[in-house]
Short mmCIF file of C-alpha atoms and ligand atoms in Angstrom, two decimals:
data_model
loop_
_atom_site.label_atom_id
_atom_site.label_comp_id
_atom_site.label_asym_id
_atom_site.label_seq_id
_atom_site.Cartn_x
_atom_site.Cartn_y
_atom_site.Cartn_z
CA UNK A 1 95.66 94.25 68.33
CA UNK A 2 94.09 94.56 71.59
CA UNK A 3 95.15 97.80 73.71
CA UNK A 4 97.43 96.55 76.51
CA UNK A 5 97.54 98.47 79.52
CA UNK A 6 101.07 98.34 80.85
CA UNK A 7 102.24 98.98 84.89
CA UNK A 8 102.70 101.51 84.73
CA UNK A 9 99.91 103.17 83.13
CA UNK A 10 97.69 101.06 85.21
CA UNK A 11 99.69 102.99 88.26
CA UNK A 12 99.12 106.21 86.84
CA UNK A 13 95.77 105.98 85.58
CA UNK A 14 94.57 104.66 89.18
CA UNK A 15 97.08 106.84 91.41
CA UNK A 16 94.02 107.58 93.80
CA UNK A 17 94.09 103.73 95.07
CA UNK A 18 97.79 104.33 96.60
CA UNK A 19 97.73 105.23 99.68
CA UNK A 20 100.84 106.96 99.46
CA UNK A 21 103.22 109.03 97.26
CA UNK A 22 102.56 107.78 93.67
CA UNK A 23 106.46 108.74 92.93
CA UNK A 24 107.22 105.92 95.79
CA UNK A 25 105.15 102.70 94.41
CA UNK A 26 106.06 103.17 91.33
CA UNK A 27 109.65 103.29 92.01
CA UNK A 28 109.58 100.18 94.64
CA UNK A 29 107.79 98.20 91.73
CA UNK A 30 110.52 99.39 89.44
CA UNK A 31 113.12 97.74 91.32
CA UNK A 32 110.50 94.36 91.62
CA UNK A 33 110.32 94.41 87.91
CA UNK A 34 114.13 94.75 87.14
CA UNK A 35 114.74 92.23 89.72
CA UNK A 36 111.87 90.12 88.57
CA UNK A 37 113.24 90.11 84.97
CA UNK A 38 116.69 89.41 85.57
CA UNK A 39 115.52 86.41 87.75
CA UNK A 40 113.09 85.30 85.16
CA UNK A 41 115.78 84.82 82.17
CA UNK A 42 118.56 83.24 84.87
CA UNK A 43 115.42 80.19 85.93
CA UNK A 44 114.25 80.13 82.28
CA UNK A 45 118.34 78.19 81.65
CA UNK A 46 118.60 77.21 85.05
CA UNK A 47 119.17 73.99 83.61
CA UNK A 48 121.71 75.05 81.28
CA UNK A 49 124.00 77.09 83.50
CA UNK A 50 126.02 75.28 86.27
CA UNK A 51 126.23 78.44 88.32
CA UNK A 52 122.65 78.68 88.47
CA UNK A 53 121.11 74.60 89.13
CA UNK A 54 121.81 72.44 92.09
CA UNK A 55 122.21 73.16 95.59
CA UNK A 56 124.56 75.82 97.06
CA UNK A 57 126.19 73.12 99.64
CA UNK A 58 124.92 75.64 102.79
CA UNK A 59 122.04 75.68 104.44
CA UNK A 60 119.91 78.96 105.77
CA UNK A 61 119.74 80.05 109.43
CA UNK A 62 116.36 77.72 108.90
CA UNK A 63 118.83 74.75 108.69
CA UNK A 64 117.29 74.44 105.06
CA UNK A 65 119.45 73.57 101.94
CA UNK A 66 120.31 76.89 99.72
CA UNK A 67 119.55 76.10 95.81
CA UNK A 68 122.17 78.25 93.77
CA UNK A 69 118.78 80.04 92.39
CA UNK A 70 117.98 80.86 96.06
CA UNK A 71 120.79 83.24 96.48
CA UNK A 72 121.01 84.47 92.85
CA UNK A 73 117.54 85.41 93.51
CA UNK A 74 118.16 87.54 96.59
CA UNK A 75 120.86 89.61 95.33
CA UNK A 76 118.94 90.52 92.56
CA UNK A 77 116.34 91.29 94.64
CA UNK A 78 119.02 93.08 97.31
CA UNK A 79 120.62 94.91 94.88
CA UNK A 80 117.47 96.18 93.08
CA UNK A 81 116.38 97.64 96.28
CA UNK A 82 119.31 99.17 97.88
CA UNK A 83 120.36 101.02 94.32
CA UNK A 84 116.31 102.01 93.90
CA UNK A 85 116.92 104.53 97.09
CA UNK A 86 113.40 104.12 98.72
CA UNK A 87 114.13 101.56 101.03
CA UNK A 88 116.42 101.69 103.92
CA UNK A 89 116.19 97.76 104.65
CA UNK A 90 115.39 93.99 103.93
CA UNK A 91 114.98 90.90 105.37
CA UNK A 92 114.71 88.10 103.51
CA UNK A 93 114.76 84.10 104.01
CA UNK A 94 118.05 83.96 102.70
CA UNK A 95 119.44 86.69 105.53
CA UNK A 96 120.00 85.42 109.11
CA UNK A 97 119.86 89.16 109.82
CA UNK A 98 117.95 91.76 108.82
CA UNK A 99 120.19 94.46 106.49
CA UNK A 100 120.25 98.36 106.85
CA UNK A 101 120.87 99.55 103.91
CA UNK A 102 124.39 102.51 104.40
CA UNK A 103 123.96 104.92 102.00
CA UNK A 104 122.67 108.12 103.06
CA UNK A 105 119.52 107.96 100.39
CA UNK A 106 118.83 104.82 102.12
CA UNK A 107 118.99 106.43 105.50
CA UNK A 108 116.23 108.56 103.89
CA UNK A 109 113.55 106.16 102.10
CA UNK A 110 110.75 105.62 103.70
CA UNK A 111 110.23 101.50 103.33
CA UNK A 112 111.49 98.58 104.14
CA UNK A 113 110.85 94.97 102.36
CA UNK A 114 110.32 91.63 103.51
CA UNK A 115 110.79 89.05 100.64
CA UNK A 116 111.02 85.11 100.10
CA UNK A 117 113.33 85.38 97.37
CA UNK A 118 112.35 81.82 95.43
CA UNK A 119 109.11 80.31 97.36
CA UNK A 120 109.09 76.30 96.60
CA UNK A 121 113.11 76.43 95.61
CA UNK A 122 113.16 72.86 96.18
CA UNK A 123 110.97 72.43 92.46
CA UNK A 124 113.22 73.92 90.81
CA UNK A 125 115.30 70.94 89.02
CA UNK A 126 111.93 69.85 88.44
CA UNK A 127 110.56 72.72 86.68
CA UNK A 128 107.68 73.42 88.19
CA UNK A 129 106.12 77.03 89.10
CA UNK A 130 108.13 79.02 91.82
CA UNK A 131 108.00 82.21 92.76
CA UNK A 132 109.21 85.58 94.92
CA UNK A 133 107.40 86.89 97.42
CA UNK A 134 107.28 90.55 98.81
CA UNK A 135 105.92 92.67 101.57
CA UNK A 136 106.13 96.11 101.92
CA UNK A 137 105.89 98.67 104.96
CA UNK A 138 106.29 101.99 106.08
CA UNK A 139 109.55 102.24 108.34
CA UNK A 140 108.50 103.21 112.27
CA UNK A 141 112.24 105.00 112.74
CA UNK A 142 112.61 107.84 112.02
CA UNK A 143 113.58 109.31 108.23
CA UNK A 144 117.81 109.90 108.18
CA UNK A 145 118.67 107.12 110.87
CA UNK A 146 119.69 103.08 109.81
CA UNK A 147 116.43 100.85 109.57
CA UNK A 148 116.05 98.71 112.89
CA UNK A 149 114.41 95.39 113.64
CA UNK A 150 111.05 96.58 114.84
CA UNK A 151 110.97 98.42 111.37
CA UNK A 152 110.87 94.57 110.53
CA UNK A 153 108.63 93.38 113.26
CA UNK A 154 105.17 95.19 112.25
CA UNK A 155 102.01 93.15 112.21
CA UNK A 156 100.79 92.18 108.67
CA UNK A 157 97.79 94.74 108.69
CA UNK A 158 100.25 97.67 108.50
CA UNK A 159 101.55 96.26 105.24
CA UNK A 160 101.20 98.94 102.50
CA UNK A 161 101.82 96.70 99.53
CA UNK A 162 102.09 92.49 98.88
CA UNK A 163 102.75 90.58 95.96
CA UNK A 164 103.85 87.56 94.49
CA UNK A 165 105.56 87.12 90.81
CA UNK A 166 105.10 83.57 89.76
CA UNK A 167 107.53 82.18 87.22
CA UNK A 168 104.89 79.55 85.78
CA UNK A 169 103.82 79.34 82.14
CA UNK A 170 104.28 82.96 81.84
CA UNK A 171 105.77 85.12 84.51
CA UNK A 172 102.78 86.78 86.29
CA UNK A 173 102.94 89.78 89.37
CA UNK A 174 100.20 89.68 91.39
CA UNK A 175 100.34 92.66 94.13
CA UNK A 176 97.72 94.72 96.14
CA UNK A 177 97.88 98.32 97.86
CA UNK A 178 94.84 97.67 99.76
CA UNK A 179 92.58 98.36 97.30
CA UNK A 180 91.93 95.25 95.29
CA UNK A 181 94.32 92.75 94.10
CA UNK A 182 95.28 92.91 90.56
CA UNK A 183 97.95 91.02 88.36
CA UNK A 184 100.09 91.52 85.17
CA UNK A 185 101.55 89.21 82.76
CA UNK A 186 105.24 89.50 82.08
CA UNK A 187 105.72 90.34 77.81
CA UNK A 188 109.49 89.05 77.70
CA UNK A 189 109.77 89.96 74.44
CA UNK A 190 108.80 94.01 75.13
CA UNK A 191 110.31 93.50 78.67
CA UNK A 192 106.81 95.07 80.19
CA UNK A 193 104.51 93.43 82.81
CA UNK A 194 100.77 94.68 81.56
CA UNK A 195 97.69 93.96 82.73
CA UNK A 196 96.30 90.50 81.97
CA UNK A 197 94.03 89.87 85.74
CA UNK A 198 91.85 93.02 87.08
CA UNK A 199 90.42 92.95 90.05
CA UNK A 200 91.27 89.44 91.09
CA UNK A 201 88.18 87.98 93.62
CA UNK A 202 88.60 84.63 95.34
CA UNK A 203 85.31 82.25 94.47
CA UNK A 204 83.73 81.92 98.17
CA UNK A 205 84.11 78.40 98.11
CA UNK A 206 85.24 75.93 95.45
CA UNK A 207 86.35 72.52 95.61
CA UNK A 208 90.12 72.81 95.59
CA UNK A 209 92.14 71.87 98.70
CA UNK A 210 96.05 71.76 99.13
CA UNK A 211 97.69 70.32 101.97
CA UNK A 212 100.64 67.98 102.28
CA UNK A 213 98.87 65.00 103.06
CA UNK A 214 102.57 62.94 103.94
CA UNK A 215 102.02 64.74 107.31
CA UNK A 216 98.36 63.28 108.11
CA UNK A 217 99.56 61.55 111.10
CA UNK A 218 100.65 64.55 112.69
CA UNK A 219 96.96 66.73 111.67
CA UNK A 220 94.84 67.89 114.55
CA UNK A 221 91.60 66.46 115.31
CA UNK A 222 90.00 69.19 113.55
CA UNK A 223 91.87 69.28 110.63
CA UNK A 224 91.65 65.47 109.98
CA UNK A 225 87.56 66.30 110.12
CA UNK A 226 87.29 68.90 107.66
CA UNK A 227 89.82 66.83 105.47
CA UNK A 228 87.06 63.90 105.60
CA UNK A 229 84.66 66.89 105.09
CA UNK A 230 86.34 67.45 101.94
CA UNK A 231 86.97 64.23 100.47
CA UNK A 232 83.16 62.62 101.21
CA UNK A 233 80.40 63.36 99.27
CA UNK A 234 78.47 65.26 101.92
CA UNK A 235 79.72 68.95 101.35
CA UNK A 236 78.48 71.83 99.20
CA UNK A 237 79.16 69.95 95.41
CA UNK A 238 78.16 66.54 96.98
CA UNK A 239 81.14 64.69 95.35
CA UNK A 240 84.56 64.74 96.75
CA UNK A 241 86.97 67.58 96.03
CA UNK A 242 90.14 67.36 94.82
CA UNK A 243 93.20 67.73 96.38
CA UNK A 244 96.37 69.49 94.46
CA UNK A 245 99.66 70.00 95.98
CA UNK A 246 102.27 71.47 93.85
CA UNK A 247 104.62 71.90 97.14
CA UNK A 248 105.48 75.53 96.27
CA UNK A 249 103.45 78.32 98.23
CA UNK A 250 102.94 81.17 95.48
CA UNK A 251 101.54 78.10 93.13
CA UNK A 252 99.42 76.61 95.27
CA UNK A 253 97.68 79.78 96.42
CA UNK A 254 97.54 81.35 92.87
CA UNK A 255 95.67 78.54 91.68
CA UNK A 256 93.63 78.63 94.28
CA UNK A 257 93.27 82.58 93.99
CA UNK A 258 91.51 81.66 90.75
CA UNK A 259 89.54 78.98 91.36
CA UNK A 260 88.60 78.82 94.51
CA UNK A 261 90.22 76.54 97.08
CA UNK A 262 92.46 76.12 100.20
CA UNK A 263 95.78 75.54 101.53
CA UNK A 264 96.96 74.69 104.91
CA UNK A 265 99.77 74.04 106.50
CA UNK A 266 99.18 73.77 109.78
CA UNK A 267 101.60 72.97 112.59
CA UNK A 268 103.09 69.39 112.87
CA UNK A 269 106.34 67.73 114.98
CA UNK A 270 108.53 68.37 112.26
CA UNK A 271 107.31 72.48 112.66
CA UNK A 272 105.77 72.48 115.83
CA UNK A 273 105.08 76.55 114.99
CA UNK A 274 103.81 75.26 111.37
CA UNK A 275 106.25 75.69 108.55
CA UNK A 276 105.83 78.80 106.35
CA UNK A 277 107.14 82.00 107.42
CA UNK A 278 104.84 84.27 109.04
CA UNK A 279 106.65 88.05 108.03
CA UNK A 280 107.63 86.80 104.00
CA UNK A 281 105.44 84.41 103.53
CA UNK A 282 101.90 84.37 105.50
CA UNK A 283 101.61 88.24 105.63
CA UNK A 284 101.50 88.93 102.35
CA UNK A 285 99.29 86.45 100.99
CA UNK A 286 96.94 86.83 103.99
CA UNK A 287 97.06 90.59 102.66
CA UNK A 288 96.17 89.46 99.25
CA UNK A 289 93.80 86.73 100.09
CA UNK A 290 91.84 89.57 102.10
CA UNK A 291 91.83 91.95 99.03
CA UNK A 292 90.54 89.38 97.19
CA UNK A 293 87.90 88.14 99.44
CA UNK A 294 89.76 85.54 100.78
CA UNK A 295 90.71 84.61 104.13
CA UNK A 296 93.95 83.42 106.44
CA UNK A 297 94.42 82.18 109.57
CA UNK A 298 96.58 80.99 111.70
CA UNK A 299 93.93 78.35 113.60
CA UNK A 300 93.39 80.27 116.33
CA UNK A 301 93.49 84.19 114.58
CA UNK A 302 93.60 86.02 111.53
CA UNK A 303 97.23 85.96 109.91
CA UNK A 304 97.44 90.32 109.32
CA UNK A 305 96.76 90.39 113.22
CA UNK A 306 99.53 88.46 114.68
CA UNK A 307 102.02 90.59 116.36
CA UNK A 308 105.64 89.31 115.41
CA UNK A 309 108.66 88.83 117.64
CA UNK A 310 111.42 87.42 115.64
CA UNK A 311 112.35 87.86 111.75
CA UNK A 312 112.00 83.92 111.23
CA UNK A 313 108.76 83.56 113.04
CA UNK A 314 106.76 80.50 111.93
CA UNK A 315 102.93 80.26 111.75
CA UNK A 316 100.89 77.74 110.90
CA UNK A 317 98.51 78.92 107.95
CA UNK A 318 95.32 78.04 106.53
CA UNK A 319 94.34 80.84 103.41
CA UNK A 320 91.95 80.73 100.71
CA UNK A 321 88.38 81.03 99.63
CA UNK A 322 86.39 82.26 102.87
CA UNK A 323 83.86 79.67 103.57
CA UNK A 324 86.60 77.01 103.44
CA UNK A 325 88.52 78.85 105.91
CA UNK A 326 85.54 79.00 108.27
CA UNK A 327 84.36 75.64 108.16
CA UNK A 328 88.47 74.42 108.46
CA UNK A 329 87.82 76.53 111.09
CA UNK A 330 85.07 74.95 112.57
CA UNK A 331 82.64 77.83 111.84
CA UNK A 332 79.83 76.98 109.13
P1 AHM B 1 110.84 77.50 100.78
O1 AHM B 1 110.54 78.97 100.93
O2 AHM B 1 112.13 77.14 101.43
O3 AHM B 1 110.73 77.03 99.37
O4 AHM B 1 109.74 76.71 101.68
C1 AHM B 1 108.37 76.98 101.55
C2 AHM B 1 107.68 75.86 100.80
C3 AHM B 1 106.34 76.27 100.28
O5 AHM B 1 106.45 76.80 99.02
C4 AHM B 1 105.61 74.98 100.24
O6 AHM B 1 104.24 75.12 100.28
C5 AHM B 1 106.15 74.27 101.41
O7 AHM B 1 107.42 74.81 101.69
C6 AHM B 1 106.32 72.83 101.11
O8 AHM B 1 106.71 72.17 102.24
P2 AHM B 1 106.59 70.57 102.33
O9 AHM B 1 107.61 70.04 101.39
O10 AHM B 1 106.86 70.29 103.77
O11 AHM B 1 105.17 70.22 101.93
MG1 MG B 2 109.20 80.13 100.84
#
């Protein structure tokens, strides 16, 4: 049988690519696998168990309807980190507020996390792909003292690690320290994520694009050109491309990850700001998308240089294989 690599060999074997203390990432992934685990085997009988299908019957500070997985999935992810002991805070979708963490080995960690619990909760009776979504930084307070909001409020480019794990066929983390972008294929039966996608690189181009076309009313001039761009036969592969909208974040942009593609969301009347969340959401994909060659945007800069103000912040995005971006962009 073919030699898998697991995590956290990989980690070890490659501990010069961290750009910090070894001991830390692979303690923070620790807690991202437990968490990840516990979550997978809850959506695997989500249709099974009453207490984890349907709505919650409240909605999130976003005025958005809470799925029972939606919560499930952020105490898991909660809990993971605050008993791990190397962060002293979260914010999460799920949290009107951001949470300092009490304990005095929290007041002592060194990160905080920024997670979308379940990206694309609303397939989830429908059973298609979802998935969590994580970004990590270095706290600006100092070490011994409660985490703050501007530990929260730190452009994407200071991020020190992003990933995704998408609960799709097989349950797959994706994550990058800023040295490449590589992903790992959950073994459920051995419990271990090991390597299954080295050195992930986002084709250029391709012929992908995902957008929620429902909204085409409300596009911008420019966008409704480069959508004509893409579905006429006069761009790179002469033939139209093709559009695919799964309508959950982490499964639209891993597909596109692979094969080359993009996906916007830009801003429209329903989300005048654009809909995705710029600190849980944009960040760390545009980190990953980066790593990988990729490229995200907001429309007017790049996603990792926006400087946030509020823990909710919306941004309109447009991420994928580079020379879509530009020429979305208006650029090639
Ligand atoms: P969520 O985090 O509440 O699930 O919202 C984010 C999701 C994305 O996964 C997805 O791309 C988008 O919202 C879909 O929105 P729409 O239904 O407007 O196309
Ligand atoms: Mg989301």
């Amino acid at each position: 049988m073919l030699k898998l690599t697991s995590l956290k060999e990989f980690i070890s074997k490659n501990r010069e690519d961290f750009p910090f203390l070894i001991e830390d990432l692979q303690n923070l992934l620790e807690n991202i696998v437990s968490a990840s685990k516990a979550l997978q085997a809850d959506i695997s009988k989500a249709g099974l168990l009453n207490h984890v299908l349907g709505a919650q019957g409240k909605q999130n500070i976003q005025g958005e309807a809470q799925q029972k997985l939606d919560l499930i999935a952020d105490n898991l992810f909660k809990n993971a980190f605050e008993q791990g002991g190397f962060v002293c805070g979260i914010a999460s979708e799920e949290n009107d507020d951001f949470v300092a963490f009490e304990s005095q080995a929290a007041k002592n960690a060194n990160y905080v996390v920024l997670f979308d619990p379940l990206d694309g909760s609303s397939n989830i009776d429908v059973n298609v792909p979802i998935g969590t979504i994580f970004s990590i930084y270095r706290r600006i307070t100092n070490v011994g003292a409660k985490a703050e909001l501007k530990d929260m409020l730190q452009p994407g480019s200071k991020q020190v690690v992003a990933g995704y794990v998408l609960f799709g066929s097989s349950t797959l983390l994706v994550f990058t320290t800023g040295n490449g972008v590589h992903g790992f294929t959950l073994d459920t039966a051995r419990g271990e994520f090991y390597l299954s996608h080295p050195h992930l690189k986002m084709p250029q181009n391709g012929r992908l694009y995902s957008v929620n076309e429902g909204n085409r009313n409300d596009f911008n001039p420019q966008l409704r050109t480069y959508l004509a761009y893409c579905q006429s036969d006069q761009n790179q592969t002469g033939k139209p491309y093709s559009g695919r909208y799964i309508g959950s974040l982490v499964a639209d942009f891993h597909r596109n990850l692979l094969k080359g593609g993009i996906y916007i969301y830009p801003a429209v009347s329903s989300a005048p700001k654009g809909r995705l969340r710029l600190l849980y959401e944009c960040n760390p994909l545009a980190f990953i998308a980066e790593q990988a060659g990729g490229l995200a945007t907001d429309g007017n800069q790049q996603i990792l240089d926006i400087e946030p103000t509020e823990l909710h912040q919306r941004a309109a995005l447009y991420i994928g294989s580079k020379e879509m971006v530009e020429k979305a962009m208006g650029l090639n």
